[in-house]
Coordinates of C-alpha atoms and ligand atoms in Angstrom, one line a residue:
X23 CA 59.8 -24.0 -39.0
X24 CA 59.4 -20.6 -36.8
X25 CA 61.5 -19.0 -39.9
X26 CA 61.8 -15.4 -38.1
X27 CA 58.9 -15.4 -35.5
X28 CA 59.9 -16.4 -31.9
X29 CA 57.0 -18.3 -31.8
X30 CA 55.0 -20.8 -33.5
X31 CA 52.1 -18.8 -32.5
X32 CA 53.2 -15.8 -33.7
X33 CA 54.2 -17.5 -36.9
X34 CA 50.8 -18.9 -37.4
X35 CA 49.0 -15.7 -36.2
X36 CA 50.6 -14.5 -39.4
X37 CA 49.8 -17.4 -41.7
X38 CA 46.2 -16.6 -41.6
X39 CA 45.9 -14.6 -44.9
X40 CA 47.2 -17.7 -46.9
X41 CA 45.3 -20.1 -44.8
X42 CA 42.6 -18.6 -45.3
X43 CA 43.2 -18.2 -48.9
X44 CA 43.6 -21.6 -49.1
X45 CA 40.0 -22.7 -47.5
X46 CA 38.7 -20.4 -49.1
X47 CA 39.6 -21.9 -52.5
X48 CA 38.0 -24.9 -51.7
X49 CA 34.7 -23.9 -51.8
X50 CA 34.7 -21.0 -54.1
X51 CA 35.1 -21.1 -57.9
X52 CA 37.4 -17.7 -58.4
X53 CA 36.2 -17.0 -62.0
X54 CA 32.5 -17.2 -61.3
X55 CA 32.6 -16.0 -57.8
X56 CA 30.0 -19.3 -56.8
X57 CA 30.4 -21.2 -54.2
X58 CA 30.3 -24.9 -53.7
X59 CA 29.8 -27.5 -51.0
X60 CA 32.4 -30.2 -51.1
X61 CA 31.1 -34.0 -50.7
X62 CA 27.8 -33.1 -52.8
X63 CA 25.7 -32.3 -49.2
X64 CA 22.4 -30.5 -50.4
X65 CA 21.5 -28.2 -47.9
X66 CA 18.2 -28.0 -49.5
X67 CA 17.0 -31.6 -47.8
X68 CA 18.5 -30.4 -44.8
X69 CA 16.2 -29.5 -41.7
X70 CA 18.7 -28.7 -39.0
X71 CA 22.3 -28.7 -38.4
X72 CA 23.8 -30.0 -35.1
X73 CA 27.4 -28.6 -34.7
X74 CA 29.8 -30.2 -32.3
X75 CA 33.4 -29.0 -31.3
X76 CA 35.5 -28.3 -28.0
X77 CA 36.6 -25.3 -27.4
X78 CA 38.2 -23.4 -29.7
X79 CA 36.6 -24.9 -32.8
X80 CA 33.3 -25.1 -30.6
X81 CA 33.7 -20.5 -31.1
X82 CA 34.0 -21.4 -34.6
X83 CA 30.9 -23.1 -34.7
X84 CA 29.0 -20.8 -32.9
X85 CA 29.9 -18.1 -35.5
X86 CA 28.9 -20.5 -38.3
X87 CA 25.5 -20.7 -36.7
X88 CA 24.5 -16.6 -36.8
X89 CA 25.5 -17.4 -40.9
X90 CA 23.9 -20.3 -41.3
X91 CA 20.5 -19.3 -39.7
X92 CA 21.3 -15.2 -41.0
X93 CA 21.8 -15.8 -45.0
X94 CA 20.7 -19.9 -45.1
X95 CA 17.0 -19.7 -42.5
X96 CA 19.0 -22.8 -41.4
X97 CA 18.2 -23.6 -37.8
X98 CA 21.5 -24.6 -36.0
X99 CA 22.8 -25.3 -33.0
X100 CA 26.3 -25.9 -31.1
X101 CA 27.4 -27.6 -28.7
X102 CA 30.6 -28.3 -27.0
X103 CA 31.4 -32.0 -27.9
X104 CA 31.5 -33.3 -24.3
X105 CA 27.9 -32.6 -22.9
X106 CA 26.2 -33.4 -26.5
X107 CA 27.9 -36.9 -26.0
X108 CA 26.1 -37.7 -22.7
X109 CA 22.8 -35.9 -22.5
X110 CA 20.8 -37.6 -24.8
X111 CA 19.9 -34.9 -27.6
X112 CA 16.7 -35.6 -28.9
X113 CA 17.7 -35.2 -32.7
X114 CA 15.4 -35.2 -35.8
X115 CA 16.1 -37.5 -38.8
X116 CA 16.6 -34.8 -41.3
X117 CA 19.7 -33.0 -39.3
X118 CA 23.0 -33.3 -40.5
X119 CA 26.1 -33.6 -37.6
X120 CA 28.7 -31.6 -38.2
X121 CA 31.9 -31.8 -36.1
X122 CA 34.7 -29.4 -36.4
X123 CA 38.3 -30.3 -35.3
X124 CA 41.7 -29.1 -36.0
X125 CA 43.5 -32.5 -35.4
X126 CA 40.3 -34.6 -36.4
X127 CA 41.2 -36.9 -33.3
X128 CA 39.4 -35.0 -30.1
X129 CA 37.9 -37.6 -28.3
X130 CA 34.5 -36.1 -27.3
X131 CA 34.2 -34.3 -30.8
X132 CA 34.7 -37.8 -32.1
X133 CA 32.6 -39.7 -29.9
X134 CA 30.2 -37.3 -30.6
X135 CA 30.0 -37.5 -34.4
X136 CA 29.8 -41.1 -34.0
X137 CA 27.0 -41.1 -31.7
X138 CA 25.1 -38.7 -34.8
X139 CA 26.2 -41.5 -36.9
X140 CA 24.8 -44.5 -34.4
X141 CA 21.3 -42.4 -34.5
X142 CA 21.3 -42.8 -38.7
X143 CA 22.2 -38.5 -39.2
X144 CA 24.4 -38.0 -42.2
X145 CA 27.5 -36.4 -40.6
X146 CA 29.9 -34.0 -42.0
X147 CA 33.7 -32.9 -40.5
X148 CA 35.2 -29.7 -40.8
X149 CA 38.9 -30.8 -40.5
X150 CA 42.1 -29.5 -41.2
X151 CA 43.9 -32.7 -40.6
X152 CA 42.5 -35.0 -43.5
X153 CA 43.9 -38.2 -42.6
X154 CA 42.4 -37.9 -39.2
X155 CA 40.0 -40.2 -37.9
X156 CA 37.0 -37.6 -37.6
X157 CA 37.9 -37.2 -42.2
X158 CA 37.9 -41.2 -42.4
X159 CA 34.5 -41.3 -40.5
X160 CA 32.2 -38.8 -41.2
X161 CA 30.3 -39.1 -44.6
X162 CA 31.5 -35.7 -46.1
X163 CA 34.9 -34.0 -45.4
X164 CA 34.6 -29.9 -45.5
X165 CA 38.0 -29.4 -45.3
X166 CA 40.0 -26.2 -43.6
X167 CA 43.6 -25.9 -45.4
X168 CA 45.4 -24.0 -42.4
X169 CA 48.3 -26.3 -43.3
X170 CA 50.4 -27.6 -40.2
X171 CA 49.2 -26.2 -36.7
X172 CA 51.8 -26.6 -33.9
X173 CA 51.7 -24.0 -31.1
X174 CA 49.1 -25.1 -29.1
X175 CA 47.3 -22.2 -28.9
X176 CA 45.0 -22.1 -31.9
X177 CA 45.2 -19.5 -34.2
X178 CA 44.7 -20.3 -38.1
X179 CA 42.7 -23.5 -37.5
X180 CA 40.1 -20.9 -36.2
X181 CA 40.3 -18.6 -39.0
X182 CA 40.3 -21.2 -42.1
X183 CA 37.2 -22.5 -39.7
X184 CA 35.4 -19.5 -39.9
X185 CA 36.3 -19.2 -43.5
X186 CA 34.9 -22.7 -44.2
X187 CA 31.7 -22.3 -42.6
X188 CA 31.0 -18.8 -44.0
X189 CA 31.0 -20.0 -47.7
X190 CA 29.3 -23.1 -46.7
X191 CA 26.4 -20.7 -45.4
X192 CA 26.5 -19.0 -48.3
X193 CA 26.2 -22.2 -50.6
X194 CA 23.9 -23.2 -48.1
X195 CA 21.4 -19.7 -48.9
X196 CA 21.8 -20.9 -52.3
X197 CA 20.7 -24.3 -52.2
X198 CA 17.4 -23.0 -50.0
X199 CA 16.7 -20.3 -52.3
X200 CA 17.3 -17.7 -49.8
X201 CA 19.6 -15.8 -52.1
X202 CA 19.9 -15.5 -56.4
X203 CA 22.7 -15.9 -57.8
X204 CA 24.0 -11.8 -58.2
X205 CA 23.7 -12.2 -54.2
X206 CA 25.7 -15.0 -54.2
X207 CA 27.6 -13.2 -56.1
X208 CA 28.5 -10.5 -54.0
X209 CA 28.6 -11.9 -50.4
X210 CA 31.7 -14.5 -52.3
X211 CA 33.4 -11.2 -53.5
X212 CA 33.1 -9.9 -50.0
X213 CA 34.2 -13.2 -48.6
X214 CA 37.0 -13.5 -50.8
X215 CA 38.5 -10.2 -50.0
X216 CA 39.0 -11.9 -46.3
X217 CA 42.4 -12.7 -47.0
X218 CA 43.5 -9.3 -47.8
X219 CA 41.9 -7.9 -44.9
X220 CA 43.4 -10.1 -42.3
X221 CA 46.6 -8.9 -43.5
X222 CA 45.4 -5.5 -42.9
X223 CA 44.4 -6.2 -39.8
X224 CA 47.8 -8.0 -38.5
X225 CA 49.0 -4.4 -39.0
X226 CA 47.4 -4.1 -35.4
X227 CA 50.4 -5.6 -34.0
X228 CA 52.3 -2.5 -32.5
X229 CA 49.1 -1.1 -31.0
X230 CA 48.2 -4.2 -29.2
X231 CA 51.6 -4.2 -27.9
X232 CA 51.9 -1.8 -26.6
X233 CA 48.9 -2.3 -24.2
X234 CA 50.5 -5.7 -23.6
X235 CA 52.5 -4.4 -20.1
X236 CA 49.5 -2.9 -18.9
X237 CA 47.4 -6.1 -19.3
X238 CA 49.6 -8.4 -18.1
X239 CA 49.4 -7.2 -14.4
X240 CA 45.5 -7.3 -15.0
X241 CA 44.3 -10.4 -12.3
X242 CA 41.0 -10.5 -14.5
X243 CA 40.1 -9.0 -18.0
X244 CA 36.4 -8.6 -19.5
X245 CA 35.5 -9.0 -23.3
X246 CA 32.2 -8.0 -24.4
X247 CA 30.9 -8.6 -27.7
X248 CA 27.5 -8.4 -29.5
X249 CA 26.5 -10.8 -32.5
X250 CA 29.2 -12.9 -33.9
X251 CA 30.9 -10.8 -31.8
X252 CA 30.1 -12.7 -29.1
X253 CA 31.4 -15.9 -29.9
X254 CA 34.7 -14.1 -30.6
X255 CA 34.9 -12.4 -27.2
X256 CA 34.4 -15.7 -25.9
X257 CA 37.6 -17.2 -28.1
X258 CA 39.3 -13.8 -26.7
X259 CA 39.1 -15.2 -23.3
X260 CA 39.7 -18.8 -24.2
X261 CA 42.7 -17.4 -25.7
X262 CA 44.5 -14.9 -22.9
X263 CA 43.9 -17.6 -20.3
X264 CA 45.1 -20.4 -21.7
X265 CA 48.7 -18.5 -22.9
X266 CA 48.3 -15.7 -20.0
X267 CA 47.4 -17.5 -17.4
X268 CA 45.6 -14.6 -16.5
X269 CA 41.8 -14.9 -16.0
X270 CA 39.6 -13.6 -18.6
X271 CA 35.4 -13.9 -19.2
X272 CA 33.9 -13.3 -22.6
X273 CA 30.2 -11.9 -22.4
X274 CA 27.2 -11.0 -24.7
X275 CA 27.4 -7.3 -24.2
X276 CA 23.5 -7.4 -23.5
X277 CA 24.1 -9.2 -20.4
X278 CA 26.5 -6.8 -18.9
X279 CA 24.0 -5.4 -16.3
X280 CA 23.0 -8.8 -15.5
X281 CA 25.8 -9.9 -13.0
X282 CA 29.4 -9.1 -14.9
X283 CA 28.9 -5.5 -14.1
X284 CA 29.3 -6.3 -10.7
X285 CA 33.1 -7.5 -11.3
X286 CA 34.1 -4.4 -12.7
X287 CA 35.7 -1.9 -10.6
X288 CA 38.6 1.0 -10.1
X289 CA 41.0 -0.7 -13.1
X290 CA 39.1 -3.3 -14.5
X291 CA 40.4 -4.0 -18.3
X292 CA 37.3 -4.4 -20.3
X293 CA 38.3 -5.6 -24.2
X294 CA 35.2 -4.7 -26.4
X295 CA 34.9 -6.2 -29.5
X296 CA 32.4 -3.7 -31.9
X297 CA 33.3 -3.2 -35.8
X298 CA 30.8 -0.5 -36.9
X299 CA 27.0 -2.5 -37.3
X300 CA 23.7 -2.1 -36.6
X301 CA 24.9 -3.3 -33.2
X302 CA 27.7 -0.8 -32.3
X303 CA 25.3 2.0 -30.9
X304 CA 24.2 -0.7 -28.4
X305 CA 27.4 -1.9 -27.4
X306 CA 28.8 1.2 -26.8
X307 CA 25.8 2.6 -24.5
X308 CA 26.6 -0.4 -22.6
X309 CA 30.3 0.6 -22.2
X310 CA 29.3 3.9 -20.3
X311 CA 28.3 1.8 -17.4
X312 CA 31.2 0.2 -17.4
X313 CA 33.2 3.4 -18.0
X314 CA 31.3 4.9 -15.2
X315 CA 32.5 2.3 -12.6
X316 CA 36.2 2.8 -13.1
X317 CA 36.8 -0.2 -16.2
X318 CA 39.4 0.7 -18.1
X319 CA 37.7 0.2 -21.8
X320 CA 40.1 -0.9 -24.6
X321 CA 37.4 -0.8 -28.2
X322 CA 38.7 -2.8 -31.2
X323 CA 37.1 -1.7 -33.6
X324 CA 37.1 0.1 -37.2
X325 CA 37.7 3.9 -38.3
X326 CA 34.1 4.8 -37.6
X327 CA 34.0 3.2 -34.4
X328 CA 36.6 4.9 -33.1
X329 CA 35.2 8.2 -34.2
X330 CA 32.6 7.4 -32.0
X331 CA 34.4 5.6 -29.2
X332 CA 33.3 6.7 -25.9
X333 CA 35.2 9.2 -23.5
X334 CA 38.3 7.6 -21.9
X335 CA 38.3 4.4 -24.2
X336 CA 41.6 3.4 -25.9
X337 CA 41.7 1.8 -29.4
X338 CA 42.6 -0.7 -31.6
X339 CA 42.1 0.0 -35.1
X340 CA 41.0 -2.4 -37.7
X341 CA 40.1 -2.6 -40.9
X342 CA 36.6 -1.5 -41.9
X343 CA 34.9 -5.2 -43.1
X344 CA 31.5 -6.1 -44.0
X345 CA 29.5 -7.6 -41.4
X346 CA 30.0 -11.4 -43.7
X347 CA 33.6 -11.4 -42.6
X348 CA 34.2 -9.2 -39.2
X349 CA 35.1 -12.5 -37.2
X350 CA 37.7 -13.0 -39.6
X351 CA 39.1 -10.0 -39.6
X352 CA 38.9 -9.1 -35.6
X353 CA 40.7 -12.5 -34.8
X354 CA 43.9 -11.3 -35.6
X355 CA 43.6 -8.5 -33.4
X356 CA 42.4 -10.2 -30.2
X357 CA 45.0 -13.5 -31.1
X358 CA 48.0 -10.8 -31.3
X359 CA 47.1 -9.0 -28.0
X360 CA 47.4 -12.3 -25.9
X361 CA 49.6 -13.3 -27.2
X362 CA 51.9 -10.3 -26.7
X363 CA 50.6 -10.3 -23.0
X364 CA 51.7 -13.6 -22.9
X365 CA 55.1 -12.9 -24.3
X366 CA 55.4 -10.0 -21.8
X367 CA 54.7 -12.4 -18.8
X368 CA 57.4 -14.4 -20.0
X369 CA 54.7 -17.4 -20.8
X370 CA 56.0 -20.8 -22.7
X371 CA 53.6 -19.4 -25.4
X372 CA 53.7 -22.6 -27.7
X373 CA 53.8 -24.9 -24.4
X374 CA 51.3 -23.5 -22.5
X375 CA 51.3 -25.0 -18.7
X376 CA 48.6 -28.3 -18.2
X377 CA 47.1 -28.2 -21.9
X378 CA 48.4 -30.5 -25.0
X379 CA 47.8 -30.3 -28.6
X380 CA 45.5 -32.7 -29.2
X381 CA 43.2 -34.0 -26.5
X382 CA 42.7 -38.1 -27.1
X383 CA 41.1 -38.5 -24.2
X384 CA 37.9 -37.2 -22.6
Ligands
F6R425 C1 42.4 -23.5 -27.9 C2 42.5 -24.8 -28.4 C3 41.5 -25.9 -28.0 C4 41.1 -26.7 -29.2 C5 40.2 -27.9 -28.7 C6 39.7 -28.7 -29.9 O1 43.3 -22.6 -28.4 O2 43.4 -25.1 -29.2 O3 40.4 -25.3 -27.3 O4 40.4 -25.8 -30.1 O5 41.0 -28.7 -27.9 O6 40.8 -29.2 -30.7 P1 40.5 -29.8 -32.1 O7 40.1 -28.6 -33.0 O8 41.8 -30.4 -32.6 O9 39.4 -30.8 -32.0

């Protein structure tokens, strides 16, 4: 049920401090504030991880991978579901597969952790739907609890996602003695302050719409992000198209001045995505070129940030995070502005045009 919300989008944009709640609970013991890894896997025997999504879930991997190699020294890597499938991989024995799926039933995510299974790996799924075939098939489930998802447009899959693989990555630090147990400790207390924080952070809403009427006569928008940022900017994009219809690019900031720069010009929105980090100083050099050229710079970011936003950008406040959980807590903010540009455009936002919920075939 939509209960007030005109959308199930909306609705489930605002879900995420209890969905994430609710991951969250799955891997961390409240009272002693240590984290677990469900279906026993011991990250200590394991070499490599191989993650395989599509699309959005795919961003969601490629955030768990800067935690997993950050706090765990865990080499990863990503890959969207549908070229890991056909290219031959050349994988090592001691890698664990892990797909990640909302509905547990994408058919190139599946075939994919199948194929990891035909080649002997141990596989694990990150699902939220736990009757699904990907939670039958793979050795360990690592459940998200989102609950129900049904706009099409994923919102609090993503987040409870993110949430899953963060305290994995933290269990995994543990279990390869790359933290003690007071730094378990306080990267769980961080982690499980998440919640709170995306609430905070939905409080974005009025700001971002009122940017929506500007953005939906945009023909193209820009997000730039550095870090996990990055994979964000790139969900950011994902996002506004697919609902918007409007089309979008998500970039490593670093690469601005290697061939985007040349798209912006008199008017060009450019959506930068920089929480205050060891990052932001570079980010924001970046954005005077892009400031210089005519781009239109809209910074979501934190208090700090926007202190030291440069001349002519608008903002979008959010809550000051720790590093840990920043993708958490800037998803809200960059869901919430396309979907109000969507809205504005007068968008089927739960039925977006050509795409389906689930995608059972390849
Ligand atoms: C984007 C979106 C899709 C899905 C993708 C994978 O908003 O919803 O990109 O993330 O089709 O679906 P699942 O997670 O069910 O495997």
């Amino acid at each position: 049920e939509k209960g007030n919300y005109r959308h199930f989008m909306e609705k489930e944009i605002h879900d995420q401090p209890e969905a994430c709640q609710h991951t969250l609970s799955a891997y961390v013991d409240p009272v002693t504030d240590h984290t677990h890894t469900p279906g026993g896997v011991d990250f200590a025997k394991v070499d490599r991880l191989q993650i395989v999504a599509c699309g959005t879930a795919g961003y969601a991997g490629q955030i768990g991978r800067y935690l997993f190699e950050r706090l765990a020294k865990l080499p990863t890597d990503v890959e969207a579901a549908s070229e890991f499938r056909y290219r031959e991989p050349a994988v090592t024995p001691g890698t664990l597969g892990v797909a990640i799926s909302q509905s547990g039933e994408t058919a190139d995510t599946l075939a994919a952790l199948r194929w990891c299974k035909a080649q002997g790996l141990k596989t694990a799924a990150v699902v939220n739907v736990h009757e699904s075939t990907m939670a039958r098939e793979a050795d360990v489930l690592w459940p998200t609890h989102a609950g129900p998802e049904i706009g099409v447009a994923s919102t609090k899959a993503f987040t409870s996602q993110v949430s899953a693989l963060t305290a994995l990555a933290i269990s995994a630090a543990v279990a390869r003695g790359c933290i003690d147990a007071a730094e378990e400790r306080r990267l769980t207390k961080i982690l499980m302050e998440a919640p709170r924080l995306i609430a905070d952070s939905i409080q974005v809403e009025e700001a971002v719409r009122a940017l929506a009427p500007e953005l939906a006569a945009a023909r193209d928008v820009l997000y730039f992000g550095r870090g996990a940022m990055f994979p964000l900017a790139l969900e950011a994009a994902l996002k506004l198209k697919e609902i918007s219809y409007i089309h979008a690019e998500g970039y490593a900031a670093g690469e601005l001045k290697h061939g985007p720069i040349a798209l912006i010009d008199q008017g060009t929105p450019v959506i930068v995505i920089a929480p205050t980090d060891h990052l932001f100083e570079k980010t924001i050099s970046n954005m005077s070129e892009v400031a210089a050229r005519g781009g239109k710079i809209i910074l979501i970011t934190d208090e700090a940030g926007a202190r030291n936003a440069p001349k002519g950008a608008r903002t979008i406040v959010a809550p000051t995070a720790d590093p840990l959980i920043a993708p958490l807590v800037f998803a809200a903010p960059i869901q919430l502005l396309a979907y109000h540009v969507a809205v504005q455009k007068g968008a089927d936002v739960d039925q977006p045009r050509n795409l389906a919920k689930s995608v059972t075939v390849e």
